[in-house]
Short mmCIF file of N, CA and C in Angstrom, two decimals:
data_model
loop_
_atom_site.label_atom_id
_atom_site.label_comp_id
_atom_site.label_asym_id
_atom_site.label_seq_id
_atom_site.Cartn_x
_atom_site.Cartn_y
_atom_site.Cartn_z
N CYS A 1 14.43 -7.18 -16.77
CA CYS A 1 13.08 -6.98 -16.26
C CYS A 1 12.03 -7.49 -17.24
N ARG A 2 12.29 -7.30 -18.53
CA ARG A 2 11.31 -7.77 -19.52
C ARG A 2 11.17 -9.28 -19.48
N GLU A 3 12.29 -9.97 -19.35
CA GLU A 3 12.23 -11.44 -19.29
C GLU A 3 11.51 -11.89 -18.02
N LEU A 4 11.79 -11.24 -16.92
CA LEU A 4 11.10 -11.58 -15.68
C LEU A 4 9.60 -11.32 -15.81
N ALA A 5 9.24 -10.25 -16.50
CA ALA A 5 7.83 -9.94 -16.73
C ALA A 5 7.16 -11.03 -17.55
N ARG A 6 7.84 -11.50 -18.58
CA ARG A 6 7.28 -12.59 -19.40
C ARG A 6 7.09 -13.85 -18.56
N MET A 7 8.05 -14.12 -17.71
CA MET A 7 7.94 -15.30 -16.84
C MET A 7 6.77 -15.14 -15.87
N ALA A 8 6.59 -13.94 -15.35
CA ALA A 8 5.51 -13.68 -14.40
C ALA A 8 4.14 -13.90 -15.02
N ASP A 9 4.01 -13.57 -16.29
CA ASP A 9 2.72 -13.76 -16.97
C ASP A 9 2.28 -15.21 -16.97
N ARG A 10 3.23 -16.14 -16.97
CA ARG A 10 2.90 -17.56 -17.08
C ARG A 10 3.00 -18.31 -15.74
N ALA A 11 3.36 -17.63 -14.68
CA ALA A 11 3.64 -18.31 -13.41
C ALA A 11 2.44 -18.31 -12.47
N ASP A 12 2.48 -19.23 -11.50
CA ASP A 12 1.44 -19.22 -10.47
C ASP A 12 1.72 -18.06 -9.51
N SER A 13 0.79 -17.82 -8.59
CA SER A 13 0.88 -16.61 -7.76
C SER A 13 2.13 -16.58 -6.88
N GLU A 14 2.55 -17.71 -6.34
CA GLU A 14 3.73 -17.71 -5.48
C GLU A 14 4.99 -17.36 -6.27
N ILE A 15 5.11 -17.90 -7.45
CA ILE A 15 6.28 -17.60 -8.29
C ILE A 15 6.18 -16.16 -8.81
N ARG A 16 4.96 -15.71 -9.17
CA ARG A 16 4.79 -14.31 -9.60
C ARG A 16 5.25 -13.37 -8.49
N SER A 17 4.91 -13.72 -7.27
CA SER A 17 5.31 -12.91 -6.12
C SER A 17 6.82 -12.84 -6.00
N GLU A 18 7.49 -13.98 -6.15
CA GLU A 18 8.95 -14.01 -6.08
C GLU A 18 9.58 -13.24 -7.23
N LEU A 19 8.97 -13.33 -8.41
CA LEU A 19 9.48 -12.58 -9.56
C LEU A 19 9.32 -11.07 -9.34
N VAL A 20 8.18 -10.67 -8.79
CA VAL A 20 7.97 -9.25 -8.49
C VAL A 20 9.00 -8.77 -7.46
N GLN A 21 9.26 -9.60 -6.47
CA GLN A 21 10.27 -9.25 -5.47
C GLN A 21 11.63 -9.06 -6.14
N THR A 22 11.98 -9.95 -7.04
CA THR A 22 13.25 -9.85 -7.76
C THR A 22 13.28 -8.59 -8.62
N ILE A 23 12.20 -8.32 -9.31
CA ILE A 23 12.11 -7.12 -10.15
C ILE A 23 12.28 -5.87 -9.28
N GLY A 24 11.63 -5.87 -8.13
CA GLY A 24 11.74 -4.72 -7.22
C GLY A 24 13.16 -4.49 -6.74
N LYS A 25 13.89 -5.57 -6.52
CA LYS A 25 15.26 -5.46 -6.04
C LYS A 25 16.20 -4.88 -7.09
N THR A 26 15.82 -4.93 -8.36
CA THR A 26 16.68 -4.36 -9.39
C THR A 26 16.73 -2.84 -9.28
N GLY A 27 15.65 -2.25 -8.74
CA GLY A 27 15.60 -0.80 -8.65
C GLY A 27 15.46 -0.11 -9.99
N SER A 28 15.15 -0.87 -11.00
CA SER A 28 15.06 -0.33 -12.36
C SER A 28 13.74 0.38 -12.60
N LYS A 29 13.82 1.62 -13.04
CA LYS A 29 12.62 2.38 -13.40
C LYS A 29 11.90 1.75 -14.59
N GLU A 30 12.63 0.94 -15.37
CA GLU A 30 12.01 0.24 -16.49
C GLU A 30 10.95 -0.75 -16.04
N SER A 31 11.00 -1.16 -14.78
CA SER A 31 10.03 -2.12 -14.26
C SER A 31 8.71 -1.46 -13.88
N MET A 32 8.66 -0.13 -13.86
CA MET A 32 7.46 0.57 -13.42
C MET A 32 6.20 0.15 -14.18
N PRO A 33 6.19 0.09 -15.51
CA PRO A 33 4.96 -0.31 -16.19
C PRO A 33 4.47 -1.71 -15.78
N LEU A 34 5.39 -2.63 -15.60
CA LEU A 34 5.01 -3.98 -15.17
C LEU A 34 4.39 -3.93 -13.77
N LEU A 35 5.03 -3.22 -12.86
CA LEU A 35 4.52 -3.14 -11.50
C LEU A 35 3.16 -2.45 -11.46
N LEU A 36 3.00 -1.41 -12.25
CA LEU A 36 1.72 -0.71 -12.29
C LEU A 36 0.62 -1.64 -12.78
N ALA A 37 0.94 -2.49 -13.74
CA ALA A 37 -0.04 -3.44 -14.27
C ALA A 37 -0.38 -4.52 -13.24
N MET A 38 0.57 -4.84 -12.38
CA MET A 38 0.37 -5.94 -11.43
C MET A 38 -0.20 -5.50 -10.08
N ILE A 39 -0.42 -4.20 -9.89
CA ILE A 39 -0.93 -3.73 -8.61
C ILE A 39 -2.33 -4.26 -8.32
N SER A 40 -3.03 -4.71 -9.35
CA SER A 40 -4.36 -5.28 -9.12
C SER A 40 -4.39 -6.78 -9.46
N ASP A 41 -3.26 -7.43 -9.32
CA ASP A 41 -3.16 -8.87 -9.54
C ASP A 41 -4.18 -9.60 -8.65
N PRO A 42 -4.73 -10.72 -9.12
CA PRO A 42 -5.68 -11.47 -8.28
C PRO A 42 -5.09 -11.99 -6.96
N SER A 43 -3.79 -12.16 -6.91
CA SER A 43 -3.15 -12.70 -5.72
C SER A 43 -2.75 -11.60 -4.73
N ALA A 44 -3.21 -11.75 -3.49
CA ALA A 44 -2.84 -10.79 -2.44
C ALA A 44 -1.33 -10.79 -2.20
N LEU A 45 -0.72 -11.95 -2.32
CA LEU A 45 0.73 -12.06 -2.14
C LEU A 45 1.47 -11.23 -3.19
N VAL A 46 1.02 -11.31 -4.41
CA VAL A 46 1.63 -10.53 -5.50
C VAL A 46 1.40 -9.04 -5.26
N ARG A 47 0.18 -8.65 -4.91
CA ARG A 47 -0.10 -7.22 -4.66
C ARG A 47 0.77 -6.68 -3.53
N SER A 48 1.02 -7.52 -2.52
CA SER A 48 1.90 -7.10 -1.42
C SER A 48 3.31 -6.81 -1.92
N GLN A 49 3.82 -7.71 -2.74
CA GLN A 49 5.17 -7.52 -3.28
C GLN A 49 5.23 -6.32 -4.22
N VAL A 50 4.17 -6.10 -4.97
CA VAL A 50 4.13 -4.93 -5.86
C VAL A 50 4.18 -3.66 -5.03
N ALA A 51 3.43 -3.61 -3.94
CA ALA A 51 3.46 -2.42 -3.07
C ALA A 51 4.86 -2.18 -2.54
N LEU A 52 5.54 -3.24 -2.14
CA LEU A 52 6.92 -3.10 -1.65
C LEU A 52 7.84 -2.57 -2.75
N ALA A 53 7.71 -3.15 -3.94
CA ALA A 53 8.57 -2.73 -5.05
C ALA A 53 8.30 -1.29 -5.44
N LEU A 54 7.04 -0.89 -5.48
CA LEU A 54 6.70 0.50 -5.83
C LEU A 54 7.25 1.46 -4.77
N THR A 55 7.20 1.04 -3.53
CA THR A 55 7.74 1.87 -2.45
C THR A 55 9.23 2.09 -2.65
N ALA A 56 9.93 1.03 -3.01
CA ALA A 56 11.37 1.13 -3.23
C ALA A 56 11.69 2.03 -4.42
N LEU A 57 10.89 1.94 -5.47
CA LEU A 57 11.14 2.77 -6.66
C LEU A 57 10.77 4.23 -6.41
N GLY A 58 9.66 4.45 -5.70
CA GLY A 58 9.21 5.81 -5.41
C GLY A 58 8.78 6.56 -6.66
N GLY A 59 8.61 7.84 -6.52
CA GLY A 59 8.21 8.69 -7.63
C GLY A 59 6.70 8.86 -7.73
N ASP A 60 6.30 9.76 -8.63
CA ASP A 60 4.89 10.10 -8.78
C ASP A 60 4.03 8.93 -9.24
N ASP A 61 4.54 8.13 -10.19
CA ASP A 61 3.76 7.00 -10.68
C ASP A 61 3.50 5.98 -9.57
N ALA A 62 4.51 5.71 -8.78
CA ALA A 62 4.35 4.78 -7.66
C ALA A 62 3.35 5.33 -6.65
N ALA A 63 3.49 6.60 -6.32
CA ALA A 63 2.58 7.22 -5.35
C ALA A 63 1.13 7.16 -5.83
N GLN A 64 0.91 7.49 -7.10
CA GLN A 64 -0.45 7.45 -7.65
C GLN A 64 -1.02 6.03 -7.63
N ALA A 65 -0.21 5.06 -7.98
CA ALA A 65 -0.67 3.66 -7.98
C ALA A 65 -1.06 3.22 -6.56
N ILE A 66 -0.25 3.59 -5.60
CA ILE A 66 -0.53 3.24 -4.20
C ILE A 66 -1.84 3.90 -3.76
N LEU A 67 -1.97 5.19 -4.04
CA LEU A 67 -3.18 5.91 -3.63
C LEU A 67 -4.43 5.38 -4.32
N GLN A 68 -4.31 4.95 -5.55
CA GLN A 68 -5.47 4.39 -6.26
C GLN A 68 -5.84 3.01 -5.71
N ARG A 69 -4.85 2.25 -5.26
CA ARG A 69 -5.11 0.88 -4.78
C ARG A 69 -5.68 0.87 -3.36
N ILE A 70 -5.29 1.82 -2.54
CA ILE A 70 -5.68 1.81 -1.13
C ILE A 70 -7.20 1.64 -0.92
N PRO A 71 -8.05 2.43 -1.57
CA PRO A 71 -9.48 2.25 -1.28
C PRO A 71 -10.07 0.94 -1.83
N LEU A 72 -9.35 0.28 -2.72
CA LEU A 72 -9.84 -0.96 -3.32
C LEU A 72 -9.43 -2.21 -2.56
N GLU A 73 -8.35 -2.10 -1.81
CA GLU A 73 -7.76 -3.29 -1.18
C GLU A 73 -8.59 -3.78 0.00
N ARG A 74 -8.77 -5.09 0.06
CA ARG A 74 -9.57 -5.70 1.13
C ARG A 74 -8.80 -6.74 1.94
N GLU A 75 -7.63 -7.14 1.48
CA GLU A 75 -6.92 -8.23 2.16
C GLU A 75 -5.78 -7.70 3.03
N MET A 76 -5.46 -8.48 4.06
CA MET A 76 -4.53 -8.05 5.09
C MET A 76 -3.13 -7.74 4.58
N ARG A 77 -2.48 -8.68 3.91
CA ARG A 77 -1.08 -8.47 3.50
C ARG A 77 -0.90 -7.22 2.64
N PRO A 78 -1.69 -7.07 1.59
CA PRO A 78 -1.52 -5.86 0.80
C PRO A 78 -1.84 -4.59 1.58
N ARG A 79 -2.86 -4.65 2.46
CA ARG A 79 -3.18 -3.46 3.26
C ARG A 79 -1.99 -3.05 4.13
N VAL A 80 -1.36 -4.02 4.74
CA VAL A 80 -0.19 -3.72 5.58
C VAL A 80 0.90 -3.05 4.73
N GLN A 81 1.18 -3.62 3.57
CA GLN A 81 2.24 -3.05 2.71
C GLN A 81 1.84 -1.69 2.15
N LEU A 82 0.57 -1.49 1.87
CA LEU A 82 0.11 -0.18 1.37
C LEU A 82 0.21 0.87 2.47
N ALA A 83 -0.05 0.48 3.71
CA ALA A 83 0.12 1.42 4.83
C ALA A 83 1.59 1.79 4.99
N VAL A 84 2.45 0.81 4.88
CA VAL A 84 3.90 1.07 4.96
C VAL A 84 4.33 1.98 3.81
N ALA A 85 3.82 1.71 2.62
CA ALA A 85 4.14 2.54 1.46
C ALA A 85 3.68 3.98 1.67
N SER A 86 2.49 4.14 2.22
CA SER A 86 1.97 5.49 2.49
C SER A 86 2.88 6.25 3.43
N LYS A 87 3.34 5.55 4.43
CA LYS A 87 4.25 6.16 5.41
C LYS A 87 5.58 6.54 4.77
N ARG A 88 6.19 5.59 4.06
CA ARG A 88 7.52 5.83 3.49
C ARG A 88 7.50 6.86 2.36
N LEU A 89 6.41 6.87 1.59
CA LEU A 89 6.32 7.83 0.48
C LEU A 89 5.65 9.14 0.91
N LYS A 90 5.29 9.21 2.21
CA LYS A 90 4.69 10.42 2.79
C LYS A 90 3.43 10.85 2.02
N LEU A 91 2.52 9.91 1.85
CA LEU A 91 1.31 10.13 1.07
C LEU A 91 0.18 10.64 1.96
N LEU A 92 0.14 11.95 2.14
CA LEU A 92 -0.88 12.55 3.00
C LEU A 92 -2.29 12.26 2.50
N ALA A 93 -2.46 12.05 1.22
CA ALA A 93 -3.78 11.73 0.67
C ALA A 93 -4.29 10.38 1.14
N ALA A 94 -3.44 9.58 1.76
CA ALA A 94 -3.86 8.27 2.26
C ALA A 94 -4.45 8.35 3.67
N VAL A 95 -4.40 9.50 4.31
CA VAL A 95 -4.84 9.60 5.70
C VAL A 95 -6.28 9.14 5.89
N GLY A 96 -7.21 9.62 5.09
CA GLY A 96 -8.62 9.24 5.24
C GLY A 96 -8.85 7.74 5.18
N PRO A 97 -8.37 7.08 4.12
CA PRO A 97 -8.54 5.62 4.07
C PRO A 97 -7.82 4.89 5.21
N LEU A 98 -6.68 5.39 5.63
CA LEU A 98 -5.97 4.74 6.74
C LEU A 98 -6.77 4.86 8.03
N VAL A 99 -7.44 5.98 8.23
CA VAL A 99 -8.32 6.12 9.40
C VAL A 99 -9.41 5.04 9.33
N ASP A 100 -9.97 4.83 8.15
CA ASP A 100 -11.00 3.80 7.99
C ASP A 100 -10.44 2.42 8.31
N TRP A 101 -9.20 2.16 7.94
CA TRP A 101 -8.59 0.85 8.18
C TRP A 101 -8.42 0.54 9.67
N LEU A 102 -8.48 1.55 10.51
CA LEU A 102 -8.37 1.31 11.95
C LEU A 102 -9.56 0.49 12.47
N ALA A 103 -10.63 0.40 11.70
CA ALA A 103 -11.79 -0.41 12.07
C ALA A 103 -11.70 -1.82 11.51
N ASP A 104 -10.62 -2.14 10.82
CA ASP A 104 -10.43 -3.48 10.24
C ASP A 104 -10.33 -4.51 11.39
N PRO A 105 -10.90 -5.69 11.19
CA PRO A 105 -10.81 -6.70 12.25
C PRO A 105 -9.40 -7.30 12.43
N ASP A 106 -8.54 -7.12 11.46
CA ASP A 106 -7.20 -7.71 11.56
C ASP A 106 -6.27 -6.77 12.32
N PRO A 107 -5.66 -7.23 13.41
CA PRO A 107 -4.78 -6.37 14.21
C PRO A 107 -3.53 -5.91 13.45
N ASN A 108 -3.09 -6.67 12.46
CA ASN A 108 -1.93 -6.26 11.66
C ASN A 108 -2.25 -5.03 10.83
N VAL A 109 -3.44 -5.01 10.25
CA VAL A 109 -3.87 -3.84 9.46
C VAL A 109 -4.01 -2.63 10.37
N VAL A 110 -4.63 -2.83 11.51
CA VAL A 110 -4.84 -1.73 12.46
C VAL A 110 -3.50 -1.16 12.91
N ALA A 111 -2.56 -2.02 13.27
CA ALA A 111 -1.24 -1.56 13.73
C ALA A 111 -0.50 -0.81 12.63
N SER A 112 -0.55 -1.32 11.41
CA SER A 112 0.13 -0.67 10.29
C SER A 112 -0.50 0.68 9.96
N ALA A 113 -1.83 0.72 9.97
CA ALA A 113 -2.53 1.98 9.69
C ALA A 113 -2.22 3.00 10.79
N GLY A 114 -2.25 2.57 12.04
CA GLY A 114 -1.95 3.49 13.15
C GLY A 114 -0.53 4.03 13.07
N ASP A 115 0.41 3.18 12.74
CA ASP A 115 1.81 3.60 12.60
C ASP A 115 1.96 4.61 11.47
N ALA A 116 1.33 4.33 10.34
CA ALA A 116 1.41 5.25 9.20
C ALA A 116 0.76 6.58 9.54
N LEU A 117 -0.38 6.54 10.20
CA LEU A 117 -1.06 7.79 10.57
C LEU A 117 -0.22 8.62 11.52
N ARG A 118 0.39 7.98 12.48
CA ARG A 118 1.26 8.69 13.43
C ARG A 118 2.40 9.38 12.69
N SER A 119 3.00 8.65 11.75
CA SER A 119 4.12 9.20 10.99
C SER A 119 3.67 10.34 10.07
N LEU A 120 2.53 10.16 9.42
CA LEU A 120 2.06 11.16 8.45
C LEU A 120 1.54 12.43 9.10
N THR A 121 0.94 12.30 10.29
CA THR A 121 0.28 13.45 10.90
C THR A 121 1.04 14.03 12.08
N GLY A 122 1.91 13.24 12.69
CA GLY A 122 2.59 13.69 13.90
C GLY A 122 1.71 13.56 15.14
N LEU A 123 0.52 13.01 14.99
CA LEU A 123 -0.39 12.82 16.12
C LEU A 123 -0.22 11.42 16.68
N SER A 124 -0.65 11.24 17.93
CA SER A 124 -0.47 9.92 18.54
C SER A 124 -1.75 9.46 19.23
N PHE A 125 -2.72 9.09 18.42
CA PHE A 125 -3.96 8.51 18.95
C PHE A 125 -3.89 6.99 18.97
N GLY A 126 -2.71 6.45 18.73
CA GLY A 126 -2.56 5.00 18.70
C GLY A 126 -3.40 4.39 17.60
N SER A 127 -4.14 3.36 17.95
CA SER A 127 -5.00 2.73 16.96
C SER A 127 -6.47 2.94 17.31
N ASP A 128 -6.75 4.02 18.02
CA ASP A 128 -8.11 4.35 18.45
C ASP A 128 -8.91 4.93 17.27
N HIS A 129 -9.73 4.10 16.69
CA HIS A 129 -10.51 4.50 15.51
C HIS A 129 -11.39 5.71 15.80
N ALA A 130 -12.03 5.74 16.96
CA ALA A 130 -12.94 6.84 17.29
C ALA A 130 -12.19 8.17 17.37
N GLN A 131 -11.03 8.18 18.02
CA GLN A 131 -10.26 9.43 18.13
C GLN A 131 -9.77 9.90 16.75
N TRP A 132 -9.24 8.97 15.96
CA TRP A 132 -8.75 9.34 14.64
C TRP A 132 -9.91 9.83 13.77
N SER A 133 -11.04 9.15 13.83
CA SER A 133 -12.20 9.55 13.02
C SER A 133 -12.68 10.94 13.41
N ASN A 134 -12.74 11.19 14.69
CA ASN A 134 -13.16 12.50 15.17
C ASN A 134 -12.19 13.58 14.69
N TRP A 135 -10.90 13.32 14.84
CA TRP A 135 -9.89 14.28 14.37
C TRP A 135 -10.01 14.50 12.86
N TRP A 136 -10.20 13.41 12.11
CA TRP A 136 -10.28 13.51 10.65
C TRP A 136 -11.50 14.33 10.23
N ARG A 137 -12.64 14.10 10.87
CA ARG A 137 -13.86 14.90 10.56
C ARG A 137 -13.58 16.38 10.82
N GLN A 138 -12.97 16.68 11.94
CA GLN A 138 -12.67 18.08 12.27
C GLN A 138 -11.68 18.67 11.28
N ALA A 139 -10.68 17.91 10.89
CA ALA A 139 -9.70 18.40 9.92
C ALA A 139 -10.35 18.67 8.58
N GLN A 140 -11.30 17.83 8.19
CA GLN A 140 -11.99 18.00 6.92
C GLN A 140 -12.85 19.27 6.92
N THR A 141 -13.49 19.57 8.04
CA THR A 141 -14.34 20.77 8.10
C THR A 141 -13.52 22.05 8.11
N ARG A 142 -12.29 21.98 8.61
CA ARG A 142 -11.41 23.15 8.61
C ARG A 142 -10.91 23.49 7.20
N ASN A 143 -10.83 22.48 6.35
CA ASN A 143 -10.29 22.70 5.01
C ASN A 143 -11.34 23.11 4.07
#
């Protein structure tokens, strides 16, 4: 993993993405610091692969990194992977931002956010932003 990390530092975004994918496939917890550092890589492709790798590794560090990245992410590919990560890691703290993502103009983001919300909450409002927003406001006032 260390050698792959050194290679990633010097590579272009497509190769960095492939290296992150390879690192993720190792399943090595030793790769966590590298992945955490790359979650805010300038390349959306790399950030997408980092989200996938963190999802595979799991654990508190991965969950925190995903939750911290969600409100910052603006591009489609990473948003889709972050929604998938939220679903697979059962990150209930991601519900609010995922509701917001239902207003995204990209249908892939909307579909991923809706799927994650359905899985996390057990509710089935599809990708209806208004229904989810209304439910979320009501849930927030109850707490």
